[in-house]
């Protein structure tokens, strides 16, 4: 009996759905390390958030960014009050480093909740990009690296990460997130 196009499509759809059941918090895990990171980061995020008194969810994404912003490990989105962890930018990083990213973004969440910081604008200048924002009632104009809210978040990221180290083994903390390899790469015709 010859298969029709509809039969082939339904078979493809069924197989695809069956093989893609390993979704955690918005992304599909492609390796045991991916799965370890996804579960561990949720656990650590909840622990830190509970400890510092925040109710901020963690969402995952695989966003490929090129150019000056290529190392966008994560962000805090104040409009949705969510911490975002970017798996793509964290390839090659250890779980211990990823925990620092989670801590960094939770510090931004605390900054917004405490009203120390309400966001910034960026303006292009001849010499580069300039951030303009208000930190604890004082206006700041300058670079991203020197912005007081970033300095504060970098200062606390390691402290927050270390708060969670007891939740994981030394082997887990040293695990490296491998590059994402799609199981079914798109064919180019």
CSV table of C-alpha atoms in Angstrom, one decimal:
chain,number,residue,atom,x,y,z
A,1,UNK,CA,0.0,0.0,0.0
A,2,UNK,CA,1.4,3.4,-1.0
A,3,UNK,CA,1.6,6.1,1.5
A,4,UNK,CA,-0.1,9.4,0.7
A,5,UNK,CA,1.5,12.8,1.5
A,6,UNK,CA,-0.9,13.2,4.4
A,7,UNK,CA,0.1,9.8,5.9
A,8,UNK,CA,3.8,10.7,5.6
A,9,UNK,CA,3.1,14.1,7.2
A,10,UNK,CA,1.2,12.5,10.1
A,11,UNK,CA,3.9,10.0,10.7
A,12,UNK,CA,6.6,12.8,10.7
A,13,UNK,CA,4.5,14.9,13.1
A,14,UNK,CA,4.0,11.9,15.5
A,15,UNK,CA,7.7,11.1,15.5
A,16,UNK,CA,8.7,14.7,16.0
A,17,UNK,CA,6.3,15.1,18.9
A,18,UNK,CA,7.5,11.8,20.5
A,19,UNK,CA,11.2,12.7,20.2
A,20,UNK,CA,10.8,16.3,21.5
A,21,UNK,CA,9.2,15.5,24.8
A,22,UNK,CA,12.3,16.7,26.8
A,23,UNK,CA,11.2,20.3,27.1
A,24,UNK,CA,12.2,22.1,30.3
A,25,UNK,CA,11.0,25.7,31.0
A,26,UNK,CA,10.7,26.7,27.4
A,27,UNK,CA,13.6,25.0,25.7
A,28,UNK,CA,14.3,21.5,24.4
A,29,UNK,CA,17.3,19.8,26.0
A,30,UNK,CA,19.6,18.1,23.6
A,31,UNK,CA,22.1,16.4,26.0
A,32,UNK,CA,22.3,15.2,29.6
A,33,UNK,CA,24.4,18.3,30.4
A,34,UNK,CA,21.6,20.5,28.9
A,35,UNK,CA,19.1,18.8,31.1
A,36,UNK,CA,21.4,19.1,34.2
A,37,UNK,CA,21.8,22.8,33.6
A,38,UNK,CA,18.1,23.4,33.0
A,39,UNK,CA,17.1,21.7,36.2
A,40,UNK,CA,20.0,23.0,38.3
A,41,UNK,CA,19.5,26.6,37.3
A,42,UNK,CA,15.7,26.4,38.2
A,43,UNK,CA,16.6,24.9,41.6
A,44,UNK,CA,19.3,27.5,42.3
A,45,UNK,CA,17.1,30.4,41.0
A,46,UNK,CA,14.3,29.4,43.3
A,47,UNK,CA,16.7,29.1,46.3
A,48,UNK,CA,18.3,32.5,45.8
A,49,UNK,CA,15.0,34.2,45.0
A,50,UNK,CA,13.4,32.8,48.2
A,51,UNK,CA,16.5,33.8,50.2
A,52,UNK,CA,16.5,37.4,49.1
A,53,UNK,CA,12.7,37.7,49.1
A,54,UNK,CA,11.9,37.8,45.3
A,55,UNK,CA,9.1,36.2,43.3
A,56,UNK,CA,10.7,36.3,39.9
A,57,UNK,CA,10.4,33.4,37.5
A,58,UNK,CA,13.4,32.2,35.4
A,59,UNK,CA,12.8,31.6,31.7
A,60,UNK,CA,15.2,30.1,29.2
A,61,UNK,CA,16.1,31.0,25.6
A,62,UNK,CA,18.6,30.1,22.9
A,63,UNK,CA,19.2,33.5,21.3
A,64,UNK,CA,22.1,33.8,19.0
A,65,UNK,CA,23.5,37.3,19.0
A,66,UNK,CA,26.5,38.4,17.0
A,67,UNK,CA,28.7,41.5,17.3
A,68,UNK,CA,29.3,43.6,20.4
A,69,UNK,CA,26.5,42.0,22.4
A,70,UNK,CA,27.5,38.4,21.6
A,71,UNK,CA,28.1,37.5,25.3
A,72,UNK,CA,24.6,38.3,26.5
A,73,UNK,CA,24.5,35.5,29.1
A,74,UNK,CA,21.2,36.6,30.5
A,75,UNK,CA,19.0,39.6,31.4
A,76,UNK,CA,16.3,40.8,33.7
A,77,UNK,CA,13.2,42.0,32.0
A,78,UNK,CA,11.4,44.5,34.3
A,79,UNK,CA,8.3,44.7,32.2
A,80,UNK,CA,7.5,41.0,32.7
A,81,UNK,CA,9.5,40.7,36.0
A,82,UNK,CA,11.4,37.7,34.6
A,83,UNK,CA,15.0,36.6,34.7
A,84,UNK,CA,16.2,35.2,31.4
A,85,UNK,CA,19.1,32.8,31.0
A,86,UNK,CA,20.5,32.5,27.4
A,87,UNK,CA,21.7,29.0,26.8
A,88,UNK,CA,23.4,29.9,23.5
A,89,UNK,CA,25.8,32.4,25.1
A,90,UNK,CA,26.7,30.0,27.9
A,91,UNK,CA,28.0,27.2,25.7
A,92,UNK,CA,31.5,26.2,27.0
A,93,UNK,CA,30.7,27.6,30.5
A,94,UNK,CA,30.6,25.6,33.7
A,95,UNK,CA,27.5,25.2,35.9
A,96,UNK,CA,29.4,27.3,38.5
A,97,UNK,CA,29.7,30.2,36.0
A,98,UNK,CA,26.0,29.8,34.9
A,99,UNK,CA,25.0,30.1,38.6
A,100,UNK,CA,26.8,33.5,38.7
A,101,UNK,CA,24.7,34.6,35.7
A,102,UNK,CA,21.5,33.6,37.6
A,103,UNK,CA,22.8,35.5,40.6
A,104,UNK,CA,23.7,38.6,38.5
A,105,UNK,CA,20.2,38.8,37.0
A,106,UNK,CA,18.5,38.2,40.4
A,107,UNK,CA,20.5,41.1,41.7
A,108,UNK,CA,19.0,43.3,38.9
A,109,UNK,CA,15.6,42.0,40.0
A,110,UNK,CA,16.3,43.1,43.5
A,111,UNK,CA,17.5,46.5,42.3
A,112,UNK,CA,14.2,47.1,40.5
A,113,UNK,CA,12.1,45.8,43.4
A,114,UNK,CA,14.0,48.1,45.9
A,115,UNK,CA,13.6,51.0,43.4
A,116,UNK,CA,17.4,51.7,43.3
A,117,UNK,CA,17.3,51.5,39.6
A,118,UNK,CA,14.5,52.0,37.1
A,119,UNK,CA,16.2,51.2,33.8
A,120,UNK,CA,18.4,53.1,31.3
A,121,UNK,CA,18.4,54.5,27.9
A,122,UNK,CA,21.4,54.2,25.5
A,123,UNK,CA,22.5,56.9,23.2
A,124,UNK,CA,25.0,56.7,20.5
A,125,UNK,CA,27.9,59.2,20.6
A,126,UNK,CA,30.8,59.7,18.2
A,127,UNK,CA,33.0,57.8,20.7
A,128,UNK,CA,30.5,55.0,21.3
A,129,UNK,CA,27.4,54.1,23.2
A,130,UNK,CA,26.5,56.0,26.4
A,131,UNK,CA,24.0,54.8,29.0
A,132,UNK,CA,21.8,57.2,30.8
A,133,UNK,CA,20.0,56.1,33.9
A,134,UNK,CA,19.2,56.9,37.5
A,135,UNK,CA,20.9,54.9,40.3
A,136,UNK,CA,19.6,55.5,43.9
A,137,UNK,CA,18.4,58.9,43.0
A,138,UNK,CA,21.5,60.1,41.1
A,139,UNK,CA,21.7,60.4,37.3
A,140,UNK,CA,24.4,58.3,35.7
A,141,UNK,CA,25.9,58.9,32.2
A,142,UNK,CA,28.7,56.6,31.0
A,143,UNK,CA,29.6,53.2,29.8
A,144,UNK,CA,27.8,49.9,30.4
A,145,UNK,CA,30.8,48.4,32.2
A,146,UNK,CA,31.0,51.3,34.7
A,147,UNK,CA,27.3,51.7,35.3
A,148,UNK,CA,26.6,51.5,39.0
A,149,UNK,CA,23.8,48.9,38.6
A,150,UNK,CA,26.2,46.6,36.7
A,151,UNK,CA,29.0,47.1,39.2
A,152,UNK,CA,26.6,46.2,42.0
A,153,UNK,CA,25.3,43.2,40.1
A,154,UNK,CA,28.8,41.9,39.4
A,155,UNK,CA,29.8,42.4,43.0
A,156,UNK,CA,26.9,40.2,44.2
A,157,UNK,CA,26.8,37.5,41.5
A,158,UNK,CA,29.5,35.4,43.1
A,159,UNK,CA,28.0,35.7,46.6
A,160,UNK,CA,24.6,34.6,45.3
A,161,UNK,CA,26.1,31.7,43.3
A,162,UNK,CA,28.0,30.5,46.3
A,163,UNK,CA,24.8,30.4,48.3
A,164,UNK,CA,23.7,27.5,46.1
A,165,UNK,CA,26.9,25.5,45.8
A,166,UNK,CA,25.8,23.2,48.6
A,167,UNK,CA,22.9,22.1,46.4
A,168,UNK,CA,25.2,20.5,43.9
A,169,UNK,CA,28.2,18.1,43.8
A,170,UNK,CA,31.7,19.4,42.8
A,171,UNK,CA,31.4,17.3,39.7
A,172,UNK,CA,28.1,19.0,38.7
A,173,UNK,CA,29.5,22.4,39.4
A,174,UNK,CA,32.4,21.6,37.0
A,175,UNK,CA,30.1,20.3,34.2
A,176,UNK,CA,30.5,22.2,31.0
A,177,UNK,CA,27.5,23.1,28.9
A,178,UNK,CA,28.3,21.7,25.4
A,179,UNK,CA,27.2,23.5,22.2
A,180,UNK,CA,23.7,22.8,21.1
A,181,UNK,CA,23.5,20.3,18.3
A,182,UNK,CA,20.0,19.9,16.8
A,183,UNK,CA,18.9,16.3,16.5
A,184,UNK,CA,17.2,17.0,13.2
A,185,UNK,CA,19.3,19.7,11.3
A,186,UNK,CA,17.4,21.5,8.6
A,187,UNK,CA,18.3,20.4,5.2
A,188,UNK,CA,19.3,23.0,2.6
A,189,UNK,CA,18.1,22.2,-0.9
